[in-house]
Each structure stands twice: as structure tokens, then as C-alpha cells.
GROMACS .gro file of N, CA, C and O in nm:
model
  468
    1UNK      N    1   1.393   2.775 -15.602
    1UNK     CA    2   1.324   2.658 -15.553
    1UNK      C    3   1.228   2.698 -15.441
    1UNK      O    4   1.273   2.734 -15.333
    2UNK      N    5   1.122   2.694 -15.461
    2UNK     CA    6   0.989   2.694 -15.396
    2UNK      C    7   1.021   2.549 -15.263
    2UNK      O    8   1.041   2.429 -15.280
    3UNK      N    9   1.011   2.654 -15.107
    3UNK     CA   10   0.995   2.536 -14.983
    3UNK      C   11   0.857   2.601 -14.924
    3UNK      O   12   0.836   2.720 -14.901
    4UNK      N   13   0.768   2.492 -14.905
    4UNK     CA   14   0.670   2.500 -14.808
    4UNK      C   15   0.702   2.442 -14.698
    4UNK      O   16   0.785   2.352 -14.683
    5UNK      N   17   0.640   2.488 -14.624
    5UNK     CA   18   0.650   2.469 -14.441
    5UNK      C   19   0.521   2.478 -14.372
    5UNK      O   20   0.466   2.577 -14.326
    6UNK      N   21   0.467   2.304 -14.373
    6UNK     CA   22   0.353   2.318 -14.319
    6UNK      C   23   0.327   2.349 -14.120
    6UNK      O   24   0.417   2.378 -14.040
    7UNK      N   25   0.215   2.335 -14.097
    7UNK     CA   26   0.258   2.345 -13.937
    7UNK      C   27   0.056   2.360 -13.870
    7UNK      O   28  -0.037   2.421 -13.922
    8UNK      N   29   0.059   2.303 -13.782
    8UNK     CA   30  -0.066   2.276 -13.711
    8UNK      C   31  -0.158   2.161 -13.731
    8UNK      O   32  -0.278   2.176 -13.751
    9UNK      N   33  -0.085   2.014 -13.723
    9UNK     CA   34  -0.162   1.899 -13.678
    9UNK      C   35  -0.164   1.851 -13.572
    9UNK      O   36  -0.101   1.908 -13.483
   10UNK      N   37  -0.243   1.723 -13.540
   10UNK     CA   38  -0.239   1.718 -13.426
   10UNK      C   39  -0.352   1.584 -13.381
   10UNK      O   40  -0.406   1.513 -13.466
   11UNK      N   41  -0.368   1.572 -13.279
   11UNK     CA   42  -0.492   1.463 -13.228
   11UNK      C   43  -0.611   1.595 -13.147
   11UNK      O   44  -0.588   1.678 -13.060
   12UNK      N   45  -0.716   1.567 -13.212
   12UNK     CA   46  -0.831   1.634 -13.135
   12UNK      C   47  -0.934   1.511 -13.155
   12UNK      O   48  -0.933   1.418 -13.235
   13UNK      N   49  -1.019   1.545 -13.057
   13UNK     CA   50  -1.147   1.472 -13.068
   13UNK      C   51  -1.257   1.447 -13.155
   13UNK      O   52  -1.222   1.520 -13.247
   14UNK      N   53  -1.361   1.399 -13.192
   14UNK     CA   54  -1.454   1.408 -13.266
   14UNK      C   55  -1.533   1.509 -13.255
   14UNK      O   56  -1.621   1.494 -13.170
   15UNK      N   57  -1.534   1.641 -13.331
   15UNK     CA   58  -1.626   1.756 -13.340
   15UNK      C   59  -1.563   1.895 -13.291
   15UNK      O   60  -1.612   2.007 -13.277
   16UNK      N   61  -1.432   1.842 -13.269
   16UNK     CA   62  -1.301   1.947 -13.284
   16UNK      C   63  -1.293   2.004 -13.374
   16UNK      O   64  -1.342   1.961 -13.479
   17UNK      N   65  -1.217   2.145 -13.368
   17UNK     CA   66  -1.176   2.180 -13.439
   17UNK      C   67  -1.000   2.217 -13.453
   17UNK      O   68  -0.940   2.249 -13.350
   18UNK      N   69  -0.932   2.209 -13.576
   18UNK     CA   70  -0.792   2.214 -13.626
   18UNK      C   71  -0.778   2.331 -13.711
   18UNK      O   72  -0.880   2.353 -13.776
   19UNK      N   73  -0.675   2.418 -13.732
   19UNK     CA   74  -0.624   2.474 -13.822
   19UNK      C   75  -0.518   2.466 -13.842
   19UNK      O   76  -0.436   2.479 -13.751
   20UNK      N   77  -0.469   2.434 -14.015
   20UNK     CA   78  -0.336   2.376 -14.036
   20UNK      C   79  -0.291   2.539 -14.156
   20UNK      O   80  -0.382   2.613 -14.192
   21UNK      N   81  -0.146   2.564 -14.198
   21UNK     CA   82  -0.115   2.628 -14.220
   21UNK      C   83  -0.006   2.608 -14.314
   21UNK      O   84   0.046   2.498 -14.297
   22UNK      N   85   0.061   2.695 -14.433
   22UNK     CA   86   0.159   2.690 -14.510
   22UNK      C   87   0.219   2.758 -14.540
   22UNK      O   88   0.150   2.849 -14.586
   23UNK      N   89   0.326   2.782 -14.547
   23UNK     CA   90   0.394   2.917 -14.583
   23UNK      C   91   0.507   2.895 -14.667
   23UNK      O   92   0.613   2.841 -14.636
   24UNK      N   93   0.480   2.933 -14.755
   24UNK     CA   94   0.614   2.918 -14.905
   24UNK      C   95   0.758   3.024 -14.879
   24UNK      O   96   0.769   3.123 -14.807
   25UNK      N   97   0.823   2.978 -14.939
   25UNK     CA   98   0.989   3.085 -14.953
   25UNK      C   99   1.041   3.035 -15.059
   25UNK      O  100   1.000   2.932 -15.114
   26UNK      N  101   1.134   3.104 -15.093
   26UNK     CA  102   1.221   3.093 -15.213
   26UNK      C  103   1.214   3.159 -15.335
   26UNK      O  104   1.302   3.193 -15.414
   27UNK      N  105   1.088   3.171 -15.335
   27UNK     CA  106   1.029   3.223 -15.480
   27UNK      C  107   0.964   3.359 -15.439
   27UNK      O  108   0.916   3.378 -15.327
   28UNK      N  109   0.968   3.500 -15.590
   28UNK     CA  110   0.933   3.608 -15.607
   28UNK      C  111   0.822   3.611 -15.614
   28UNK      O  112   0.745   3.695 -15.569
   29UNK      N  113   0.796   3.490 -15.693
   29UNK     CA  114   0.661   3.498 -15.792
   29UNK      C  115   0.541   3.452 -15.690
   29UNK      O  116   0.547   3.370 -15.598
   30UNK      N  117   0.455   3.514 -15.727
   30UNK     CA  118   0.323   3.474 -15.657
   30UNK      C  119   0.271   3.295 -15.695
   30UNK      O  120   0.313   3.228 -15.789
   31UNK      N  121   0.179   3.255 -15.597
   31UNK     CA  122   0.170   3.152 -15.615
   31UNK      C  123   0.002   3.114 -15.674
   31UNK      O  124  -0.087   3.105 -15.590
   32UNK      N  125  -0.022   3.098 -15.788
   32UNK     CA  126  -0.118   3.100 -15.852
   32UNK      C  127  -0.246   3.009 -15.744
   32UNK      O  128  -0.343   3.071 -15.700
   33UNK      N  129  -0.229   2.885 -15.719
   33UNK     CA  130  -0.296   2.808 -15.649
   33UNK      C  131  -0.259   2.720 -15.586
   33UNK      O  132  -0.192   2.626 -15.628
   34UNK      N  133  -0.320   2.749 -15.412
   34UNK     CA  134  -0.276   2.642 -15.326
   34UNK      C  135  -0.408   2.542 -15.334
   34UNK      O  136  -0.526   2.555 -15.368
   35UNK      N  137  -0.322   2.437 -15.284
   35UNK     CA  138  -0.449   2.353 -15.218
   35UNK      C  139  -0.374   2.229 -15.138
   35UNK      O  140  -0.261   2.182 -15.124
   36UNK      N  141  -0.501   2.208 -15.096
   36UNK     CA  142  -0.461   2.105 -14.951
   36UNK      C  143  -0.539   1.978 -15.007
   36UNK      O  144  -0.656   1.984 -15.046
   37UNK      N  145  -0.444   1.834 -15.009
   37UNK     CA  146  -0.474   1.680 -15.002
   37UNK      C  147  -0.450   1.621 -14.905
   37UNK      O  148  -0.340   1.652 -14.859
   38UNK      N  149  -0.517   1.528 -14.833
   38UNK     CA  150  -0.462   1.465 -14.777
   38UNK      C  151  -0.491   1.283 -14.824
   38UNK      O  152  -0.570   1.269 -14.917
   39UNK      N  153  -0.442   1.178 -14.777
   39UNK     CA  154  -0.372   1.099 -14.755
   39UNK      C  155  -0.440   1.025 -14.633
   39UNK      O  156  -0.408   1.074 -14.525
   40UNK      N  157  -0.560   0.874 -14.622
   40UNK     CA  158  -0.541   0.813 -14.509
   40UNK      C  159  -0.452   0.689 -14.504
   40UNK      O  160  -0.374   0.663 -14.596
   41UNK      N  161  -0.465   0.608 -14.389
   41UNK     CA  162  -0.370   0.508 -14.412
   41UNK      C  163  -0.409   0.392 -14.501
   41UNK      O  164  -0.527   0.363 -14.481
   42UNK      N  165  -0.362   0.329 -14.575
   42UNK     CA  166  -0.396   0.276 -14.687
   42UNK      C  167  -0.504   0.320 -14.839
   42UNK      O  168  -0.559   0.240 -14.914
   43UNK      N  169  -0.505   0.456 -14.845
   43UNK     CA  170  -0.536   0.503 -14.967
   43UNK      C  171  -0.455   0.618 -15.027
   43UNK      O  172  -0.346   0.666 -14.997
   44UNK      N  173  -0.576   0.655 -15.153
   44UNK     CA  174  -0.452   0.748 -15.233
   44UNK      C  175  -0.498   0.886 -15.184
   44UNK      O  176  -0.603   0.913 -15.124
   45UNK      N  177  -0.420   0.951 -15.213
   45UNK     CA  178  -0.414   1.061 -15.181
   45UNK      C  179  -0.557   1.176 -15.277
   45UNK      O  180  -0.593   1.153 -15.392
   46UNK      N  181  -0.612   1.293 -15.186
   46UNK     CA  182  -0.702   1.295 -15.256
   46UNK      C  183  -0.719   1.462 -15.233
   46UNK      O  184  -0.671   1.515 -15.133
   47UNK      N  185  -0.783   1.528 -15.320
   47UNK     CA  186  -0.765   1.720 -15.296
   47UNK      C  187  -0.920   1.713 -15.230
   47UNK      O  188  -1.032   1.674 -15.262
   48UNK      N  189  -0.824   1.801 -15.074
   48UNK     CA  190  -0.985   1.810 -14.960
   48UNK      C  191  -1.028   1.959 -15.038
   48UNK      O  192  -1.149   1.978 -15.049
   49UNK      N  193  -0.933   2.067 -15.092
   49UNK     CA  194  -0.915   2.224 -15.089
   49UNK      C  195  -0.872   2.267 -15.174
   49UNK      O  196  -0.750   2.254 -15.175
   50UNK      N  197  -0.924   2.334 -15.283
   50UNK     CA  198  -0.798   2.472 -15.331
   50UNK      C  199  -0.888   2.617 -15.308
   50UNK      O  200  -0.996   2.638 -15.253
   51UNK      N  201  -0.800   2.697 -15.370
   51UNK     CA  202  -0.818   2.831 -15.367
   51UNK      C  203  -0.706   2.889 -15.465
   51UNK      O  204  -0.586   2.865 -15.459
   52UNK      N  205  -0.779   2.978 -15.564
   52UNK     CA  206  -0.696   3.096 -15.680
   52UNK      C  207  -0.667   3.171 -15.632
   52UNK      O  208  -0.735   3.223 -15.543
   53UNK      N  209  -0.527   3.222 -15.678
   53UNK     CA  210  -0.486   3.363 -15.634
   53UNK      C  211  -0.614   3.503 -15.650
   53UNK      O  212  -0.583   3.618 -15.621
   54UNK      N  213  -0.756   3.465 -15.699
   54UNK     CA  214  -0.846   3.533 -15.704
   54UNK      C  215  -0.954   3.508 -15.600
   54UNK      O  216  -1.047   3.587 -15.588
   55UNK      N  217  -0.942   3.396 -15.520
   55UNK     CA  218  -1.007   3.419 -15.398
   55UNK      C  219  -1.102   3.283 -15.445
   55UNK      O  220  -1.144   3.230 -15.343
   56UNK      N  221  -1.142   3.221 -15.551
   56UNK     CA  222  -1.207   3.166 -15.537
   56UNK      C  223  -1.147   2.979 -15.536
   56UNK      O  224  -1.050   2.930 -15.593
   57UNK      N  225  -1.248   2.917 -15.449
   57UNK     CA  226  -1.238   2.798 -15.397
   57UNK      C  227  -1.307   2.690 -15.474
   57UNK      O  228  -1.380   2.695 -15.573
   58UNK      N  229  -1.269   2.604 -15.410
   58UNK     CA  230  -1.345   2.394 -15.454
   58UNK      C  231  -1.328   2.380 -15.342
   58UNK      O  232  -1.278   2.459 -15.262
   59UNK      N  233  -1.384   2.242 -15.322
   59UNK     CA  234  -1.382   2.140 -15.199
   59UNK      C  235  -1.467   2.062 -15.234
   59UNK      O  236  -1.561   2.077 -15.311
   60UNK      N  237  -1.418   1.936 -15.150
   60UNK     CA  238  -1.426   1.785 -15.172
   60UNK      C  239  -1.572   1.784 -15.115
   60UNK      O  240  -1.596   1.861 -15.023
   61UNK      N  241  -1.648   1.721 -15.151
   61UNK     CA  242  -1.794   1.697 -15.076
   61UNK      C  243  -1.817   1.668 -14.962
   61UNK      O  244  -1.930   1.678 -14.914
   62UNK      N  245  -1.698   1.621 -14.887
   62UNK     CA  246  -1.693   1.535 -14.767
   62UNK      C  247  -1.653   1.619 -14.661
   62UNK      O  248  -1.652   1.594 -14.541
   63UNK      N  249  -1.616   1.734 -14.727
   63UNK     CA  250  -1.616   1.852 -14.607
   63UNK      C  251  -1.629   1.982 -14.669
   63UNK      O  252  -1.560   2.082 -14.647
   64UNK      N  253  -1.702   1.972 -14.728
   64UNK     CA  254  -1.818   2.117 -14.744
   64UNK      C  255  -1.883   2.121 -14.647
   64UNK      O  256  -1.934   2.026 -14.587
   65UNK      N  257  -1.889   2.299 -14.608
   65UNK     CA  258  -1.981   2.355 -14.474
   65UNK      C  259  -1.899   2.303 -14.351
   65UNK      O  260  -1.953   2.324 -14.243
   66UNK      N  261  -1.742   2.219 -14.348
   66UNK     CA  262  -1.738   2.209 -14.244
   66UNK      C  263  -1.543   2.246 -14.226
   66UNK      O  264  -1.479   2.261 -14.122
   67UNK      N  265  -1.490   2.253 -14.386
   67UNK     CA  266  -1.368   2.289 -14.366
   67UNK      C  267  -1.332   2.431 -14.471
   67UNK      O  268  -1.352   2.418 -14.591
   68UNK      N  269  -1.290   2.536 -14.428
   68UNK     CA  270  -1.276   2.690 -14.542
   68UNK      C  271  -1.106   2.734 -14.512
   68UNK      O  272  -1.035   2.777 -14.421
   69UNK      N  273  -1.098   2.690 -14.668
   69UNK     CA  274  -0.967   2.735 -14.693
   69UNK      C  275  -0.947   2.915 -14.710
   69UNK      O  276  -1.045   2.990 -14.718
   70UNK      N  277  -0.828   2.955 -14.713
   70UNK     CA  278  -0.823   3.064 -14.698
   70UNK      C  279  -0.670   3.108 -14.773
   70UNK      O  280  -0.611   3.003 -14.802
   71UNK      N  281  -0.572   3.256 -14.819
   71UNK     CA  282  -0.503   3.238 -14.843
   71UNK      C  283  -0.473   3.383 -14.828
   71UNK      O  284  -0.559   3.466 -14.858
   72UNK      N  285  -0.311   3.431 -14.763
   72UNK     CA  286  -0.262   3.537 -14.720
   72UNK      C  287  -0.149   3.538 -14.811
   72UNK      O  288  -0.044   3.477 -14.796
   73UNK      N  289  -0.190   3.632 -14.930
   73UNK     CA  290  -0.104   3.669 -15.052
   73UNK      C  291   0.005   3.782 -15.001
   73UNK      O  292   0.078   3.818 -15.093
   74UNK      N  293   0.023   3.823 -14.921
   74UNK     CA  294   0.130   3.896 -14.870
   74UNK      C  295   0.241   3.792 -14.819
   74UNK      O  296   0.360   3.812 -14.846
   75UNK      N  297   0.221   3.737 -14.782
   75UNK     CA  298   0.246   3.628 -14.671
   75UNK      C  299   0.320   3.497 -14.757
   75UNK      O  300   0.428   3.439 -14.741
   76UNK      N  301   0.218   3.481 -14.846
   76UNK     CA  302   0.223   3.359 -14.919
   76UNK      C  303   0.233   3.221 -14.872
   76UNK      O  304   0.303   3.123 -14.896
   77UNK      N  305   0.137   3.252 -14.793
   77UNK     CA  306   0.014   3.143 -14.683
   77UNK      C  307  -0.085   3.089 -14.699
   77UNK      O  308  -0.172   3.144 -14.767
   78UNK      N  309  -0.104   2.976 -14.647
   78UNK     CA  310  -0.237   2.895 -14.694
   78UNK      C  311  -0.302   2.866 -14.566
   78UNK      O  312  -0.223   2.814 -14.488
   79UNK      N  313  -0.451   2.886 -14.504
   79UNK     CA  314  -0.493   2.805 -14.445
   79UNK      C  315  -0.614   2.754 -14.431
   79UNK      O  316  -0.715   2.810 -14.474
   80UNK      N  317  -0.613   2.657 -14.376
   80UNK     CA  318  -0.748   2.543 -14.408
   80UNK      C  319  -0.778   2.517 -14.275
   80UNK      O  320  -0.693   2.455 -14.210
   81UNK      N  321  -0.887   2.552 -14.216
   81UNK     CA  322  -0.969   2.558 -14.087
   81UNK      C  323  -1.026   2.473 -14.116
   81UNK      O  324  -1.083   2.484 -14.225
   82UNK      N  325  -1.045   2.340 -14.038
   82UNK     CA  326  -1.134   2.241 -14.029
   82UNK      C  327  -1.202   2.229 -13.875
   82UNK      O  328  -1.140   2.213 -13.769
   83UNK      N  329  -1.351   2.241 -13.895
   83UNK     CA  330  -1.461   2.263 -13.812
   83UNK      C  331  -1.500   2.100 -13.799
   83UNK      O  332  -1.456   2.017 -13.879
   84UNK      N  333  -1.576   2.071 -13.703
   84UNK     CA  334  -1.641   1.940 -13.708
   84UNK      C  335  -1.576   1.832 -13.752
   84UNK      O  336  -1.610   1.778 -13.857
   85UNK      N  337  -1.503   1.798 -13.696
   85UNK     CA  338  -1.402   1.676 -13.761
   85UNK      C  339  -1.473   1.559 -13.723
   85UNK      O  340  -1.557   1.544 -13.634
   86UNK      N  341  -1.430   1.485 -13.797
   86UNK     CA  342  -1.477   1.305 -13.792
   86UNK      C  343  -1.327   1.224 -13.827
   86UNK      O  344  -1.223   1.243 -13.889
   87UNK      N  345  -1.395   1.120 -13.739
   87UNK     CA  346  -1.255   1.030 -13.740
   87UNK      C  347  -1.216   0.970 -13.892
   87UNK      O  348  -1.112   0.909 -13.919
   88UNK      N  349  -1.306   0.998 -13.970
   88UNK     CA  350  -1.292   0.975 -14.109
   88UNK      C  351  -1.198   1.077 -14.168
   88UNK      O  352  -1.127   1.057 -14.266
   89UNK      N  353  -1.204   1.188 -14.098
   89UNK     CA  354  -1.101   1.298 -14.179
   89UNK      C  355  -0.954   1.282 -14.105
   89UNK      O  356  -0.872   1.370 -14.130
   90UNK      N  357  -0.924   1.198 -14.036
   90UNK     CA  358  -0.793   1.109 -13.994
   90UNK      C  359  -0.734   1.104 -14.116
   90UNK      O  360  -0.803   1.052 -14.204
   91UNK      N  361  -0.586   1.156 -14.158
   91UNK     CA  362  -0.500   1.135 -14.277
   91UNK      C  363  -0.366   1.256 -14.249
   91UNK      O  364  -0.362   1.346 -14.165
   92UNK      N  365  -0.274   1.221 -14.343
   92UNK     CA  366  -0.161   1.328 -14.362
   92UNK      C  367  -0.220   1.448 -14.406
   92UNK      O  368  -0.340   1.444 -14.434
   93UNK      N  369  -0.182   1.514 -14.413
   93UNK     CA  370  -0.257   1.659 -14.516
   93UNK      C  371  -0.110   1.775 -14.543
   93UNK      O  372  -0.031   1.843 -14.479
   94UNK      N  373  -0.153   1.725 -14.728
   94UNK     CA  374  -0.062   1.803 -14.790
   94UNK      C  375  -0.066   1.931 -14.833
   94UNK      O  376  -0.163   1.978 -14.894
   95UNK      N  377   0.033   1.991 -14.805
   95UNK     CA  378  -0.024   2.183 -14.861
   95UNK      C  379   0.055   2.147 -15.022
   95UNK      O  380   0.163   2.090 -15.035
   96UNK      N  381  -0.040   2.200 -15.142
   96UNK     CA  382   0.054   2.201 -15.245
   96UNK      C  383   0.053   2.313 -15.302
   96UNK      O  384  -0.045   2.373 -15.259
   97UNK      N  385   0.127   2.397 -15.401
   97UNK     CA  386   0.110   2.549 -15.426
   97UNK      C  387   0.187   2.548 -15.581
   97UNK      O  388   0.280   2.476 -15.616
   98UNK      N  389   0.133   2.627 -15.642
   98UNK     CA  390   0.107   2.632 -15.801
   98UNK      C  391   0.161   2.756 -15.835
   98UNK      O  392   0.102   2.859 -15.801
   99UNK      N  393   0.257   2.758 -15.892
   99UNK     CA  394   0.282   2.871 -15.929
   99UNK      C  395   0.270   2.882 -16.083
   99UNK      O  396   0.228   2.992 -16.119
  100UNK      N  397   0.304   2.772 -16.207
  100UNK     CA  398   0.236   2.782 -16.318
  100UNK      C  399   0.106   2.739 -16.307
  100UNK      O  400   0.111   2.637 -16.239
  101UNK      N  401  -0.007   2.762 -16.338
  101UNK     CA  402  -0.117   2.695 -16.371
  101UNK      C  403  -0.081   2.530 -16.442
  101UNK      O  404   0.008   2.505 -16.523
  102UNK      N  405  -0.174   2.441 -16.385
  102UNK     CA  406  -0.177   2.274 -16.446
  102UNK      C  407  -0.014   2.233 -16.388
  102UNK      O  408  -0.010   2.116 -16.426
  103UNK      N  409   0.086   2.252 -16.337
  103UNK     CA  410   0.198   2.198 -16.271
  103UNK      C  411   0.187   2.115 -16.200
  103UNK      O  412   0.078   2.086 -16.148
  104UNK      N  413   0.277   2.066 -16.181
  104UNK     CA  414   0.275   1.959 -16.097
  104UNK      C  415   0.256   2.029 -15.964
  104UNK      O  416   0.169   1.996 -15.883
  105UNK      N  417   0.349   2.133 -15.944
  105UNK     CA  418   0.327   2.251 -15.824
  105UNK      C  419   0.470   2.168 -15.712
  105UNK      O  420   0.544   2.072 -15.730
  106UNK      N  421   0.454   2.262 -15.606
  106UNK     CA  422   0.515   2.195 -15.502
  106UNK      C  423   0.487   2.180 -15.378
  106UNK      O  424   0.410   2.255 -15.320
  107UNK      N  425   0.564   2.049 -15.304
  107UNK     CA  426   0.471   2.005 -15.207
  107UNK      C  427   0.524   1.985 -15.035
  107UNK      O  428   0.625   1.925 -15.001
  108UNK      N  429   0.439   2.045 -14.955
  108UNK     CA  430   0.494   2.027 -14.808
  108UNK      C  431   0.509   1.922 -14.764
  108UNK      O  432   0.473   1.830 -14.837
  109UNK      N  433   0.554   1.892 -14.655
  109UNK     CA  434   0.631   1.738 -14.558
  109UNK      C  435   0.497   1.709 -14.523
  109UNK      O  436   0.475   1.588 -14.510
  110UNK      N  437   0.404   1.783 -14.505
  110UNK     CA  438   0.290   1.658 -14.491
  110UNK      C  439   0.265   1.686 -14.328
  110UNK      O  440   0.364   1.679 -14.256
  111UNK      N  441   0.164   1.711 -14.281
  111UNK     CA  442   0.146   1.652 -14.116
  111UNK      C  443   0.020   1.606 -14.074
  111UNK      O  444  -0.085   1.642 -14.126
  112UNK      N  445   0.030   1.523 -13.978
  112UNK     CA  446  -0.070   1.444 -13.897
  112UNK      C  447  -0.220   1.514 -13.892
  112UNK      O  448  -0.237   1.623 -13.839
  113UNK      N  449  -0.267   1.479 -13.921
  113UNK     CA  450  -0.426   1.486 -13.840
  113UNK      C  451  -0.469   1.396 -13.787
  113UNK      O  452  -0.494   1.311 -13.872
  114UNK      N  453  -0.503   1.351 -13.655
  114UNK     CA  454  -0.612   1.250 -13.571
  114UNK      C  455  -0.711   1.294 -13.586
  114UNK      O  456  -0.730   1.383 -13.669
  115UNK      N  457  -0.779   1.257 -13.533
  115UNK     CA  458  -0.966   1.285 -13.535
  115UNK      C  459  -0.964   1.142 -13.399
  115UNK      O  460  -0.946   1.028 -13.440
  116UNK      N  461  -0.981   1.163 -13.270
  116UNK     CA  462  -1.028   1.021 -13.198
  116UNK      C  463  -1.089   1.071 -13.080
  116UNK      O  464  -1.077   1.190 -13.052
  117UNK      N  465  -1.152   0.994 -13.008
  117UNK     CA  466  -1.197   1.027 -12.896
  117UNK      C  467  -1.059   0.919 -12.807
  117UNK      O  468  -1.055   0.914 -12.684
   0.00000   0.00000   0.00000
């Protein structure tokens, strides 16, 4: 059984910057693809991030050029540096990680992001 363990939210200001983090256990197997959703209050949940165990990425339009995921395959770590925040990027943010391709995958507890002055 695959546990993630997210860690680094928080309240920063408008044009802050955050880095949030994930780190898997349990499992041998490498983890094909992480990615990060988050969640504001009263909507659905939505993918800000991924990244392939080959290095390559997506991202949501709404933070291109301002959030770069990243991923430490030794480690079997995820992280997502978000630059320039807006109070719009206020939500939970989920780490999720793939170890079959198309899975449902599995998913971290989720933590806070503010964005406020």
C-alpha cells in the first residue's frame, strides 16, 4: 500500500512564493506519474501539475510560467514550486502518484494553501 505524505502549505501573501512537497512509502515500484490538484472552496477539484517518470510535464493554463513541478526519483518525491501566487490559487492541493499508467493512483491528505494579503 502506497502512503503519501504531503507537507509545505501555508498563508503567504499575494506574489509570494510556496513550495509544497510529497513523498511516497510502501511501495518498490517506481511511481510512473505524479501530479498535483487542487480543490477551492466550493468547486471541483482540478489537475494544476503532472510530470512522467521521464521528466516531462502539463500544467493548467492558470499557472503556466508561474508554478514548475519537479520530481526526485530516488526519493520518490514530488515538488511543485509556486511563484507569483494570486488569491485565486487559494485551495487544498492534492499530491497524487501513479504507479500503473490511467489508475486511479493514490492520494495525499491534502494541505492548505492561502494566497491573502
Amino acid at each position: 500500500q502506497v502512503q503519501l505524505v504531503e507537507s509545505g502549505g501555508g498563508l503567504v501573501q499575494p506574489g509570494g512564493s510556496l513550495r509544497l512537497s510529497c513523498a511516497a512509502s510502501g511501495s518498490r515500484l517506481s511511481i510512473n506519474h505524479w501530479a498535483y490538484y487542487r480543490q477551492g472552496a466550493g468547486m471541483e477539484r482540478e489537475l494544476v501539475a503532472g510530470i512522467y517518470v521521464n521528466g516531462v510535464t502539463k500544467y493548467a493554463d492558470s499557472v503556466k510560467g508561474r508554478f514548475s513541478i519537479s520530481r526526485d526519483n530516488a526519493r520518490n518525491t514530488v515538488y511543485l514550486q509556486m511563484n507569483s501566487l494570486k488569491p485565486e490559487d487559494t485551495a487544498v492541493y492534492y499530491c497524487n502518484a501513479k504507479i500503473v499508467p490511467n489508475s486511479s493512483g493514490y492520494w495525499g491528505q491534502g494541505t492548505q494553501v492561502t494566497v491573502s494579503s
